[in-house]
Coordinates of C-alpha atoms in Angstrom, one line a residue:
M1 CA 32.5 -14.8 -22.1
H2 CA 28.7 -14.8 -23.1
L3 CA 27.2 -11.5 -24.7
H4 CA 25.1 -11.3 -21.7
Q5 CA 27.7 -11.1 -19.5
H6 CA 29.4 -8.3 -21.5
A7 CA 26.4 -6.1 -21.0
L8 CA 26.5 -6.9 -17.3
L9 CA 30.1 -6.0 -17.1
K10 CA 29.3 -2.8 -18.6
Q11 CA 26.6 -2.0 -16.2
D12 CA 28.8 -3.1 -13.3
W13 CA 31.6 -0.7 -14.5
E14 CA 29.0 2.2 -14.4
L15 CA 27.9 1.1 -11.1
C16 CA 31.7 1.1 -9.7
G17 CA 32.2 4.6 -11.1
G18 CA 31.6 6.4 -7.9
L19 CA 28.6 8.9 -7.5
P20 CA 27.1 9.9 -10.8
L21 CA 27.0 13.6 -10.7
N22 CA 27.0 15.1 -14.2
P23 CA 24.2 14.4 -15.1
L24 CA 22.5 13.5 -11.8
P25 CA 20.3 10.4 -12.3
P26 CA 16.7 10.9 -12.2
N27 CA 14.8 10.9 -9.0
R28 CA 12.3 8.0 -9.4
G29 CA 11.4 8.1 -5.8
R30 CA 10.4 5.0 -4.2
D31 CA 9.4 1.9 -6.1
P32 CA 5.6 0.9 -5.3
N33 CA 6.4 -2.8 -6.2
V34 CA 8.6 -3.4 -3.4
P35 CA 7.8 -3.6 0.2
H36 CA 9.2 -0.6 2.2
A37 CA 10.5 0.1 5.6
P38 CA 8.0 1.4 8.2
V39 CA 8.2 5.4 8.6
R40 CA 10.7 6.2 11.4
T41 CA 9.8 8.9 14.0
P42 CA 13.1 10.2 15.4
N43 CA 11.7 13.5 16.7
L44 CA 14.2 15.8 15.4
T45 CA 14.4 19.5 16.6
A46 CA 14.7 22.2 13.8
E47 CA 18.4 22.4 14.4
E48 CA 18.8 18.6 14.3
E49 CA 17.0 18.6 10.9
R50 CA 19.4 21.0 9.5
L51 CA 22.4 18.8 10.7
S52 CA 20.7 15.9 9.1
L53 CA 20.8 17.7 6.0
R54 CA 24.3 19.1 6.3
N55 CA 25.5 15.6 7.0
A56 CA 23.7 14.0 3.9
L57 CA 25.2 16.9 1.5
R58 CA 28.7 16.2 2.5
Y59 CA 28.9 13.4 -0.2
F60 CA 28.0 16.1 -3.0
P61 CA 29.8 19.2 -4.4
P62 CA 28.2 22.5 -3.3
A63 CA 27.0 23.0 -6.9
L64 CA 24.5 20.3 -6.3
H65 CA 23.2 21.3 -2.8
S66 CA 20.3 23.5 -3.9
T67 CA 18.9 20.5 -6.1
L68 CA 19.5 17.9 -3.6
A69 CA 18.5 19.6 -0.3
P70 CA 14.8 20.1 -1.1
E71 CA 14.2 16.4 -1.9
F72 CA 16.5 14.9 1.0
A73 CA 14.4 17.3 3.3
Q74 CA 11.3 15.4 2.1
E75 CA 12.7 12.2 2.6
L76 CA 13.8 13.3 6.1
R77 CA 10.2 14.6 7.0
Q78 CA 8.1 11.9 5.3
Y79 CA 10.1 8.7 6.1
G80 CA 12.4 9.8 8.9
H81 CA 15.5 9.2 7.3
I82 CA 17.4 10.3 4.2
Y83 CA 17.9 7.3 2.1
M84 CA 18.9 9.2 -1.2
Y85 CA 16.4 7.3 -3.3
R86 CA 17.7 9.3 -6.4
F87 CA 21.0 7.2 -6.4
C88 CA 19.0 3.8 -6.0
P89 CA 20.6 1.9 -9.1
S90 CA 18.5 0.7 -11.7
I91 CA 20.6 -2.5 -12.1
R92 CA 19.1 -5.8 -11.1
M93 CA 20.8 -6.1 -7.6
R94 CA 21.9 -9.7 -7.0
A95 CA 24.9 -12.0 -6.1
Y96 CA 26.2 -12.1 -9.7
P97 CA 29.0 -14.7 -10.0
I98 CA 32.4 -13.4 -8.5
D99 CA 34.3 -13.2 -11.9
E100 CA 31.9 -10.7 -13.3
Y101 CA 33.0 -7.9 -10.9
P102 CA 35.2 -5.4 -12.4
C103 CA 37.9 -5.3 -9.4
Q104 CA 41.6 -5.6 -9.1
I105 CA 41.5 -8.5 -6.7
R106 CA 39.2 -11.4 -6.1
H107 CA 39.0 -10.6 -2.3
A108 CA 37.4 -7.2 -3.1
A109 CA 35.0 -9.0 -5.8
A110 CA 33.9 -11.6 -3.1
I111 CA 33.0 -8.5 -0.6
M112 CA 31.1 -7.0 -3.5
H113 CA 29.3 -10.4 -4.3
M114 CA 28.2 -10.6 -0.8
I115 CA 26.8 -6.9 -0.8
M116 CA 25.0 -7.3 -3.9
N117 CA 23.2 -10.3 -2.5
N118 CA 22.3 -8.6 0.6
L119 CA 20.4 -6.2 -1.4
D120 CA 18.7 -8.5 -3.8
P121 CA 15.0 -8.0 -3.6
A122 CA 14.5 -11.7 -3.5
V123 CA 16.6 -11.4 -0.3
A124 CA 16.5 -8.0 1.3
Q125 CA 13.5 -7.1 3.5
F126 CA 13.2 -3.5 2.3
P127 CA 15.5 -3.3 -0.7
Q128 CA 15.3 0.3 -1.5
E129 CA 15.7 1.4 2.3
L130 CA 18.8 -0.8 2.4
V131 CA 17.5 -3.1 5.1
T132 CA 18.2 -6.7 4.8
Y133 CA 16.3 -8.3 7.4
G134 CA 14.8 -7.6 10.9
G135 CA 13.1 -4.5 10.1
N136 CA 15.9 -2.2 10.5
G137 CA 19.1 -4.3 9.8
Q138 CA 20.9 -1.9 7.4
V139 CA 23.5 -2.4 4.8
F140 CA 24.2 1.0 4.6
S141 CA 22.6 4.1 5.5
N142 CA 22.0 5.6 2.1
W143 CA 22.7 5.0 -1.4
A144 CA 25.7 7.3 -1.8
Q145 CA 27.5 5.2 0.5
F146 CA 26.6 2.1 -1.3
R147 CA 28.0 3.6 -4.6
L148 CA 31.2 4.9 -3.0
V149 CA 31.9 1.3 -1.4
L150 CA 31.5 -0.3 -4.6
H151 CA 33.9 2.1 -6.2
Y152 CA 36.4 1.7 -3.6
L153 CA 36.3 -2.0 -3.9
S154 CA 36.7 -2.1 -7.7
T155 CA 39.8 -0.1 -7.4
M156 CA 41.2 -1.7 -4.2
S157 CA 44.8 -3.2 -4.3
E158 CA 46.4 -6.0 -1.9
E159 CA 48.2 -3.1 0.0
Q160 CA 44.7 -1.4 0.9
T161 CA 41.9 -1.8 3.3
L162 CA 38.6 -0.4 3.1
V163 CA 37.6 1.2 6.5
M164 CA 33.8 1.2 7.3
Y165 CA 32.3 3.5 10.0
S166 CA 28.8 2.6 10.3
G167 CA 27.7 2.5 6.8
H168 CA 30.1 5.4 5.8
P169 CA 33.3 4.4 3.7
L170 CA 36.1 6.3 5.4
G171 CA 38.3 5.4 2.7
L172 CA 41.0 3.0 1.6
F173 CA 44.1 2.9 3.7
P174 CA 47.5 1.5 3.1
S175 CA 47.9 -2.0 4.8
L176 CA 49.9 -5.3 4.1
P177 CA 48.6 -8.1 1.9
S178 CA 48.0 -10.1 5.2
S179 CA 45.8 -7.5 6.5
P180 CA 42.0 -7.6 6.2
R181 CA 40.5 -5.9 3.0
C182 CA 37.5 -4.4 4.8
V183 CA 37.2 -3.7 8.7
I184 CA 33.6 -2.8 9.5
T185 CA 32.1 -1.2 12.7
N186 CA 28.3 -0.4 13.0
G187 CA 27.0 1.5 16.0
M188 CA 30.0 1.7 18.0
V189 CA 28.4 4.3 20.4
I190 CA 29.8 5.2 24.0
P191 CA 27.8 3.0 26.4
N192 CA 25.9 5.7 28.2
Y193 CA 24.4 6.9 24.9
S194 CA 23.6 3.5 23.4
S195 CA 19.6 3.9 24.2
R196 CA 17.0 3.0 21.7
E197 CA 15.9 6.4 21.9
S198 CA 19.4 7.8 20.8
Y199 CA 19.8 5.3 18.0
E200 CA 16.8 6.7 16.2
K201 CA 17.9 10.1 16.3
M202 CA 21.7 9.3 15.6
F203 CA 20.5 7.2 12.7
A204 CA 18.2 10.1 11.3
L205 CA 21.2 12.3 11.5
G206 CA 23.2 9.7 9.4
I207 CA 25.9 9.3 11.9
T208 CA 25.6 5.7 13.0
M209 CA 23.8 2.3 11.8
Y210 CA 22.3 -0.9 13.1
G211 CA 23.8 -3.5 11.2
Q212 CA 21.9 -6.5 12.8
M213 CA 24.3 -9.2 12.8
T214 CA 24.7 -10.0 9.0
A215 CA 23.5 -7.2 7.1
G216 CA 25.8 -4.5 7.8
S217 CA 28.7 -7.0 7.7
Y218 CA 27.7 -8.2 4.2
C219 CA 27.2 -11.8 5.5
Y220 CA 23.6 -12.5 5.1
I221 CA 22.6 -15.3 2.7
G222 CA 18.8 -15.2 3.1
P223 CA 16.8 -17.3 5.5
Q224 CA 18.5 -20.4 4.2
G225 CA 21.5 -19.5 6.4
I226 CA 19.4 -19.5 9.3
V227 CA 17.6 -22.7 8.2
H228 CA 20.7 -24.8 9.6
G229 CA 20.6 -23.0 13.1
T230 CA 16.9 -23.3 13.3
L231 CA 17.1 -27.2 12.2
L232 CA 19.5 -27.9 14.9
T233 CA 17.4 -26.0 17.4
V234 CA 14.2 -27.8 16.8
L235 CA 15.8 -31.2 16.7
N236 CA 17.7 -30.6 20.0
A237 CA 14.5 -29.1 21.4
G238 CA 12.7 -32.5 20.7
R239 CA 15.5 -34.5 22.5
R240 CA 15.4 -32.1 25.4
Y241 CA 11.6 -31.6 26.2
L242 CA 10.2 -34.6 24.4
G243 CA 12.9 -36.9 24.6
T244 CA 13.0 -38.1 21.0
S245 CA 14.5 -37.1 17.6
D246 CA 11.6 -38.4 15.8
L247 CA 9.2 -35.3 15.4
R248 CA 6.7 -36.8 13.2
G249 CA 3.3 -35.6 14.3
R250 CA 4.8 -33.2 16.7
V251 CA 3.6 -29.6 16.3
F252 CA 5.6 -26.4 16.4
V253 CA 3.9 -23.2 16.7
T254 CA 5.9 -19.8 16.2
S255 CA 5.6 -16.5 14.2
G256 CA 7.3 -14.7 11.5
L257 CA 8.2 -15.3 8.0
G258 CA 10.4 -12.3 7.1
G259 CA 14.3 -12.3 6.9
M260 CA 15.6 -14.5 9.8
S261 CA 12.3 -16.1 10.8
G262 CA 11.5 -17.1 7.4
A263 CA 13.8 -20.1 8.0
Q264 CA 11.2 -21.6 10.5
A265 CA 9.0 -23.0 7.8
K266 CA 11.8 -25.0 6.0
A267 CA 13.5 -25.9 9.3
A268 CA 10.3 -27.4 10.5
V269 CA 9.9 -29.7 7.3
I270 CA 13.3 -30.9 7.3
A271 CA 12.9 -31.8 11.1
G272 CA 10.0 -33.9 10.1
C273 CA 7.4 -32.0 12.3
V274 CA 4.3 -29.6 11.9
G275 CA 5.3 -26.1 11.8
V276 CA 2.4 -23.5 12.0
I277 CA 4.0 -19.9 11.6
A278 CA 1.8 -16.8 11.9
E279 CA 2.8 -13.6 10.1
V280 CA 0.8 -10.6 9.8
D281 CA 2.3 -9.0 6.8
E282 CA 1.0 -10.7 3.4
A283 CA 4.3 -9.6 1.5
P284 CA 6.5 -12.1 3.2
L285 CA 4.0 -14.7 3.6
K286 CA 3.4 -14.7 -0.3
K287 CA 7.3 -14.8 -0.8
R288 CA 7.8 -17.8 1.2
H289 CA 4.9 -19.6 -0.5
E290 CA 6.1 -18.6 -3.8
Q291 CA 9.6 -19.7 -3.0
G292 CA 8.5 -23.1 -1.8
W293 CA 9.4 -22.6 1.9
L294 CA 5.9 -22.5 3.1
M295 CA 3.7 -25.4 1.7
E296 CA 0.3 -24.0 2.6
I297 CA -1.4 -20.6 3.6
T298 CA -4.5 -19.9 5.3
K299 CA -6.3 -16.8 7.0
D300 CA -9.0 -19.2 8.8
L301 CA -8.1 -20.2 12.2
D302 CA -10.8 -23.1 11.9
H303 CA -8.9 -24.3 8.8
C304 CA -5.8 -23.8 10.7
M305 CA -6.9 -26.2 13.6
Q306 CA -8.3 -28.7 11.1
R307 CA -4.9 -28.8 9.3
I308 CA -3.2 -29.3 12.6
R309 CA -5.3 -32.2 13.6
Q310 CA -4.9 -34.0 10.0
A311 CA -1.1 -33.5 10.0
K312 CA -0.8 -34.7 13.6
R313 CA -2.8 -37.9 12.7
S314 CA -0.8 -38.6 9.5
K315 CA 2.4 -37.6 10.9
M316 CA 3.2 -35.8 7.7
A317 CA 5.7 -32.9 7.7
L318 CA 3.8 -29.6 7.1
S319 CA 4.6 -25.9 7.0
L320 CA 1.4 -24.0 7.2
G321 CA 1.5 -20.1 7.3
Y322 CA -1.2 -18.5 9.3
H323 CA -1.9 -15.0 7.8
G324 CA -2.9 -13.2 11.1
N325 CA -1.5 -12.3 14.4
I326 CA 0.4 -14.7 16.5
V327 CA -1.6 -13.8 19.7
D328 CA -4.9 -14.8 17.8
L329 CA -3.4 -18.1 17.0
W330 CA -2.3 -18.8 20.8
E331 CA -5.4 -17.8 22.1
R332 CA -7.2 -20.0 19.7
L333 CA -5.0 -22.9 20.7
W334 CA -5.9 -22.5 24.2
E335 CA -9.7 -22.5 23.3
E336 CA -9.3 -25.7 21.6
Y337 CA -7.7 -27.3 24.7
E338 CA -10.5 -25.7 26.8
R339 CA -13.2 -27.0 24.4
T340 CA -11.9 -30.4 23.5
G341 CA -8.8 -31.4 25.9
D342 CA -6.5 -31.6 22.8
L343 CA -3.3 -29.9 23.3
L344 CA -2.3 -29.3 19.9
V345 CA 1.1 -27.9 20.3
D346 CA 4.3 -29.5 21.4
L347 CA 6.9 -26.9 21.0
G348 CA 6.6 -23.1 20.8
S349 CA 8.7 -20.2 20.1
D350 CA 8.7 -16.6 18.7
Q351 CA 10.6 -14.6 16.0
T352 CA 8.9 -11.4 15.9
S353 CA 11.4 -8.7 15.4
L354 CA 11.2 -7.5 19.2
H355 CA 14.5 -5.7 19.3
N356 CA 12.6 -3.2 17.4
P357 CA 9.0 -3.2 18.8
F358 CA 7.9 0.0 18.1
S359 CA 8.8 0.7 14.6
G360 CA 7.4 -2.6 12.7
G361 CA 9.4 -5.2 14.5
Y362 CA 6.1 -6.2 16.3
Y363 CA 2.3 -5.9 15.3
P364 CA -0.1 -5.7 18.1
V365 CA -3.1 -7.9 18.2
Q366 CA -5.8 -5.3 18.9
L367 CA -5.1 -3.4 15.2
S368 CA -4.8 -4.6 11.7
F369 CA -1.5 -4.4 9.9
E370 CA -2.6 -1.3 8.1
Q371 CA -3.7 0.4 11.4
A372 CA -0.7 -0.4 13.2
N373 CA 1.7 1.1 10.7
Q374 CA -0.5 4.2 10.8
L375 CA -0.7 4.7 14.3
M376 CA 3.2 3.9 15.1
N377 CA 3.7 7.0 12.7
S378 CA 0.9 9.2 14.1
D379 CA 0.9 8.5 17.7
P380 CA 4.1 6.6 18.8
Q381 CA 3.3 6.9 22.6
R382 CA -0.2 5.3 21.9
F383 CA 1.4 2.8 19.8
R384 CA 4.0 1.8 22.6
T385 CA 1.0 1.4 24.9
V386 CA -0.9 -0.8 22.6
V387 CA 2.2 -3.0 21.9
H388 CA 2.5 -3.5 25.7
E389 CA -1.1 -4.6 26.1
S390 CA -0.5 -7.1 23.3
L391 CA 2.5 -8.6 24.9
R392 CA 0.7 -9.1 28.0
R393 CA -2.0 -11.0 26.2
H394 CA 0.7 -12.8 24.3
I395 CA 2.4 -14.3 27.3
A396 CA -0.8 -15.0 29.1
A397 CA -1.8 -17.4 26.2
I398 CA 1.7 -19.1 26.2
N399 CA 1.6 -19.5 30.0
K400 CA -1.6 -21.3 30.0
L401 CA -0.7 -23.7 27.3
S402 CA 2.8 -24.1 29.0
E403 CA 1.0 -25.2 32.3
E404 CA -0.6 -28.0 30.2
G405 CA 2.4 -29.5 28.9
M406 CA 3.6 -27.3 25.8
Y407 CA 7.3 -26.3 25.8
F408 CA 8.4 -22.8 25.0
W409 CA 11.6 -21.3 24.5
D410 CA 12.8 -17.8 23.7
Y411 CA 14.7 -17.3 20.4
G412 CA 16.9 -14.5 21.4
N413 CA 14.7 -12.0 19.6
A414 CA 14.3 -9.8 22.9
F415 CA 10.8 -11.5 23.2
L416 CA 10.8 -12.2 26.8
L417 CA 12.9 -9.2 27.6
E418 CA 10.2 -6.6 26.1
A419 CA 7.4 -8.8 27.6
K420 CA 8.8 -8.1 30.9
R421 CA 9.3 -4.6 30.1
A422 CA 5.5 -4.7 29.3
G423 CA 4.7 -6.0 32.6
A424 CA 3.9 -9.5 31.4
E425 CA 4.3 -12.4 33.8
V426 CA 7.5 -14.0 32.6
Q427 CA 10.0 -13.5 35.5
K428 CA 11.6 -16.7 36.9
S429 CA 11.2 -16.9 40.6
G430 CA 14.8 -16.4 42.3
G431 CA 16.4 -16.1 38.5
G432 CA 19.3 -13.9 37.8
A433 CA 19.3 -11.0 35.5
T434 CA 19.4 -13.1 32.2
E435 CA 16.7 -15.6 33.3
F436 CA 13.1 -15.8 32.7
K437 CA 10.1 -18.2 33.2
Y438 CA 11.1 -19.6 29.7
P439 CA 14.7 -20.3 28.9
S440 CA 16.5 -18.7 25.9
Y441 CA 17.1 -21.4 23.3
V442 CA 20.8 -21.1 24.2
Q443 CA 20.3 -21.9 27.7
H444 CA 18.4 -24.9 27.5
I445 CA 19.1 -26.2 23.6
M446 CA 22.2 -24.7 22.0
G447 CA 24.3 -23.8 24.9
D448 CA 26.1 -26.9 25.2
I449 CA 26.5 -27.3 21.5
F450 CA 28.4 -23.8 21.6
S451 CA 30.4 -25.0 24.6
L452 CA 31.5 -28.0 22.7
G453 CA 32.8 -25.9 19.8
F454 CA 29.8 -26.1 17.5
G455 CA 27.9 -23.4 15.7
P456 CA 25.7 -22.8 13.0
F457 CA 28.1 -22.4 9.8
R458 CA 27.7 -21.2 6.3
W459 CA 29.4 -21.1 3.2
V460 CA 29.0 -19.3 -0.1
C461 CA 29.6 -20.6 -3.5
T462 CA 30.8 -17.2 -5.3
S463 CA 30.6 -19.0 -8.7
G464 CA 26.8 -19.1 -8.4
N465 CA 27.2 -22.6 -10.0
P466 CA 24.9 -25.3 -8.4
S467 CA 27.6 -28.0 -9.3
D468 CA 30.3 -26.1 -7.4
L469 CA 28.2 -25.8 -4.3
A470 CA 27.5 -29.7 -4.6
E471 CA 31.1 -30.3 -4.8
T472 CA 31.7 -28.2 -1.5
D473 CA 28.9 -30.0 0.1
D474 CA 30.6 -33.4 -0.8
I475 CA 33.9 -32.3 0.5
A476 CA 32.4 -30.9 3.8
T477 CA 30.4 -34.0 4.7
S478 CA 33.5 -36.3 3.9
V479 CA 35.4 -34.2 6.3
L480 CA 32.7 -34.2 9.0
E481 CA 32.3 -38.0 8.5
E482 CA 36.2 -38.5 9.1
I483 CA 36.1 -36.4 12.1
S484 CA 33.0 -38.0 13.8
A485 CA 34.5 -41.4 13.6
S486 CA 37.0 -40.5 16.5
V487 CA 34.9 -38.8 18.9
T488 CA 32.5 -39.3 21.8
E489 CA 28.8 -40.1 21.1
R490 CA 27.7 -36.8 22.4
V491 CA 29.9 -35.0 20.0
R492 CA 29.1 -37.2 17.2
Q493 CA 25.3 -36.5 17.5
Q494 CA 26.3 -33.0 16.3
Y495 CA 28.4 -34.1 13.7
S496 CA 25.6 -36.3 12.6
D497 CA 23.1 -33.1 12.7
N498 CA 25.3 -31.0 10.6
I499 CA 25.7 -33.9 7.9
R500 CA 22.0 -34.2 8.0
W501 CA 21.9 -30.5 7.3
I502 CA 24.1 -30.6 4.3
R503 CA 22.3 -33.4 2.8
E504 CA 19.0 -32.4 3.3
A505 CA 19.6 -28.6 2.2
G506 CA 20.2 -29.9 -1.5
K507 CA 17.1 -31.8 -1.4
H508 CA 15.0 -28.9 -0.3
N509 CA 16.1 -26.5 -3.0
M510 CA 18.7 -24.3 -0.8
A511 CA 19.8 -22.1 -3.4
P512 CA 23.6 -21.3 -4.0
V513 CA 24.4 -17.7 -2.8
V514 CA 27.5 -16.7 -0.9
I515 CA 30.6 -17.5 1.3
S516 CA 31.0 -16.4 5.1
R517 CA 29.8 -17.2 8.6
D518 CA 27.1 -15.9 10.8
H519 CA 28.3 -14.1 14.1
H520 CA 25.6 -16.5 15.8
D521 CA 28.2 -18.8 16.8
V522 CA 30.8 -20.1 19.4
S523 CA 32.9 -16.9 19.8
G524 CA 31.3 -13.9 17.9
T525 CA 28.4 -12.6 20.3
D526 CA 28.3 -11.4 23.7
S527 CA 24.6 -11.6 24.2
P528 CA 23.2 -11.9 27.6
F529 CA 19.7 -12.7 26.6
R530 CA 21.0 -15.1 23.7
E531 CA 24.3 -16.4 22.9
T532 CA 26.0 -15.9 26.2
S533 CA 22.7 -16.4 28.4
N534 CA 24.1 -19.6 29.8
I535 CA 27.4 -17.7 31.2
Y536 CA 26.7 -17.8 35.0
D537 CA 29.8 -16.3 36.6
G538 CA 28.4 -12.8 36.1
S539 CA 30.3 -12.1 33.1
A540 CA 27.2 -12.5 30.7
F541 CA 27.0 -8.6 30.2
C542 CA 30.9 -8.3 29.3
A543 CA 31.9 -8.1 25.6
D544 CA 35.5 -9.1 25.8
M545 CA 34.8 -12.3 23.9
A546 CA 33.3 -10.5 20.7
V547 CA 35.9 -7.7 20.5
Q548 CA 38.7 -10.0 21.0
N549 CA 37.2 -12.2 18.3
V550 CA 37.3 -9.5 15.7
I551 CA 41.1 -8.5 16.7
G552 CA 42.2 -11.9 16.8
D553 CA 40.5 -12.9 13.4
A554 CA 41.9 -9.7 11.8
F555 CA 45.6 -10.4 12.4
R556 CA 45.1 -14.2 11.6
G557 CA 43.9 -13.9 8.1
A558 CA 40.3 -13.0 7.9
T559 CA 39.2 -11.1 4.5
W560 CA 37.0 -8.9 6.3
V561 CA 36.1 -8.2 10.0
S562 CA 33.1 -6.6 11.6
L563 CA 32.1 -5.3 14.9
H564 CA 28.3 -4.2 15.9
N565 CA 26.4 -2.9 18.5
G566 CA 22.9 -4.8 18.4
G567 CA 21.9 -7.9 16.5
G568 CA 19.2 -10.1 16.8
V569 CA 18.2 -8.7 20.5
G570 CA 18.7 -5.2 19.7
W571 CA 20.5 -2.0 19.9
G572 CA 22.4 -1.5 23.2
E573 CA 21.9 -5.2 24.4
V574 CA 24.6 -7.2 22.4
I575 CA 27.8 -6.9 20.8
N576 CA 28.6 -8.9 17.6
G577 CA 32.1 -9.8 16.2
G578 CA 32.3 -11.4 12.9
F579 CA 34.2 -12.2 9.7
G580 CA 34.4 -13.2 6.0
L581 CA 36.9 -15.6 4.8
V582 CA 37.8 -16.2 1.2
L583 CA 38.9 -19.6 0.4
D584 CA 40.1 -19.8 -3.0
G585 CA 42.1 -23.0 -3.1
S586 CA 45.5 -21.6 -2.6
E587 CA 48.1 -22.6 -0.1
E588 CA 47.9 -19.2 1.6
A589 CA 44.0 -19.4 2.0
G590 CA 44.5 -22.9 3.7
K591 CA 47.2 -21.3 6.0
R592 CA 44.7 -18.5 7.0
A593 CA 41.6 -21.0 7.5
R594 CA 43.6 -23.3 9.9
T595 CA 44.9 -20.3 11.9
M596 CA 41.8 -18.1 11.9
L597 CA 39.2 -20.7 12.5
N598 CA 40.9 -22.4 15.3
W599 CA 41.1 -19.2 17.2
D600 CA 37.8 -18.0 16.5
V601 CA 36.3 -21.4 18.1
S602 CA 38.9 -21.6 20.7
N603 CA 38.3 -18.1 22.0
G604 CA 34.6 -18.7 22.8
V605 CA 35.3 -22.5 24.3
A606 CA 37.9 -21.1 26.6
R607 CA 35.7 -18.2 27.7
R608 CA 33.1 -20.6 28.3
C609 CA 35.4 -23.1 30.2
W610 CA 36.5 -19.9 32.5
S611 CA 32.9 -19.3 33.4
G612 CA 32.4 -22.7 34.7
N613 CA 31.0 -25.0 31.8
S614 CA 32.0 -28.5 32.1
N615 CA 31.7 -29.4 28.4
A616 CA 33.7 -26.3 27.4
Y617 CA 36.6 -27.4 29.9
E618 CA 36.7 -30.9 28.5
T619 CA 36.7 -29.5 24.9
I620 CA 39.5 -26.8 25.6
Q621 CA 41.5 -29.7 27.2
L622 CA 41.3 -32.1 24.2
T623 CA 41.9 -28.9 21.9
M624 CA 45.3 -28.2 24.0
E625 CA 46.5 -31.7 23.3
D626 CA 45.7 -31.2 19.5
Q627 CA 47.4 -27.8 19.2
P628 CA 50.8 -27.5 21.0
H629 CA 50.9 -23.7 21.0
L630 CA 47.5 -23.3 22.6
R631 CA 47.8 -22.8 26.5
V632 CA 44.5 -21.8 28.2
T633 CA 44.1 -20.5 32.0
M634 CA 41.9 -23.3 33.4
P635 CA 39.7 -22.4 36.4
Y636 CA 39.9 -24.4 39.8
H637 CA 36.3 -25.0 40.8
V638 CA 35.0 -24.7 44.6
Q639 CA 34.3 -28.3 45.7
D640 CA 32.5 -27.3 48.9
E641 CA 29.9 -24.6 48.7
H642 CA 29.8 -24.6 52.5
I643 CA 33.4 -23.0 52.5
L644 CA 31.8 -19.7 50.8
Y645 CA 28.9 -19.6 53.2
N646 CA 31.1 -19.9 56.2
A647 CA 33.5 -17.3 55.0
L648 CA 30.8 -14.9 54.7
L649 CA 29.3 -15.5 58.2
H650 CA 31.2 -12.9 59.7

């Protein structure tokens, strides 16, 4: 072991020692050198403020309450939440190699590795507020929870499971070696109280948490994890809407360069098109440019139009970041069309965090970035009105361009849902509850892929060694090539896309980070405005699949499982079920992988089959032939629709 590793190990031991109480660490407050979450406005009553303080002080012995209570009260009133900045570690937060964590078992070290990565300032959106991405996707609710979790993980044995209640470590409980080492729930609020307003209050009280999809389940790996899904989306959008896999000279316009949305620039370039991404916040814009994800930046719309025309002519792959509001960009693209007749955009979408529209997820065009941050805190009701006005303008520009031949889709960020609530013209004539004028990307682009059993996947090289990651890439590529040799042409295309992803990721400096899978997949998410938006038997709002996914993964060998209210499209709008699985090369790990992954995919394909999807019907039939113990209830479809009408005539 190198000397620097000895120093690191000593720091880790200190970090894993539980809450530092004697002496207390100095209260350094907020670090001005990192971005911070917008101020929350939970509107607590005086009694609720006392309850919030009382709840926070539960982590500490009474002798410290007189010291900690005033500073926690100040955080609550100044920022709308008690983050416990005093206990934010001074150690550099990053995904250290797995062997450097002072744990009793490797599975616990893997979980710690993932947590540290989620809070790395190079990864996390607001690291000191424990927000990984999406504006409010928390890893934990406060820093006391972080320290206790690391302590529990460092002492855990193979006969214990860490139970997590919305960021709070309930404790280590006796279990079996075959059990998950960690079981996570986030935001499991009784349905009638699962409103956005209730959430803000409950989060301020420290009793629940919004874990997004992969923040509070310790599975986030930075935007690179989303590049894969975004690449597949852009490629399949080209095939569906433009009739081609060759996207050279085609223009894709969207917004957002934060955590999840930061993937769009890289995905556009790998797909070969011109990606123009608007971002109002200079911090993520610079971050993506410095990381090499964004090739160019401009604040000038004239220059932006010029570069689009140049890139279209030369058919160069380009990622161009526009530092400004996406509404201004859409309106300018319409002006260009009116003035010249040139439709400069082929494909359009949006990745502003509209699951969180009034607390920093969406910035209205009428205000500067600074003005918006001020108004959302000083006059929340006025800010809500301004956001709705902006969304109406936003949609109006998109509607005009779409009428002239631009293809727009909803990226499952609640954009169309919130636009509808704002009174924008997005309703589909004669459409159902989950249908809008523009489709969800699942409905038109990715839905058939999910029904075939495909979903964006990710794995993490926990050694942090690039050569180890390259070796896993080679193994995965060879396996996919072997499988693709014996499948239909339609399915082979999906294998080809995934092989392209693996090869191109290495060429585009995709950093080795961690191991796990996103919930954004075949079975993990019941989301009527995204992953299950193409379920048309009336069950799009039912969450049995996600819950069963977690239960089934837990007893089939997952290292950890998580169940979340909210993720992507927002609190109260979706249930996410996910897992983490450590593959260490052992025979036991191989058995767990085969058992668990087969269930995890078949669960979602079977649900889609029962809902009436023909691709899923064929896929699950083939899977039953391959797996003798699998028996799925298959649907009989109504062959003559007139039978239904005639039966209901009387």
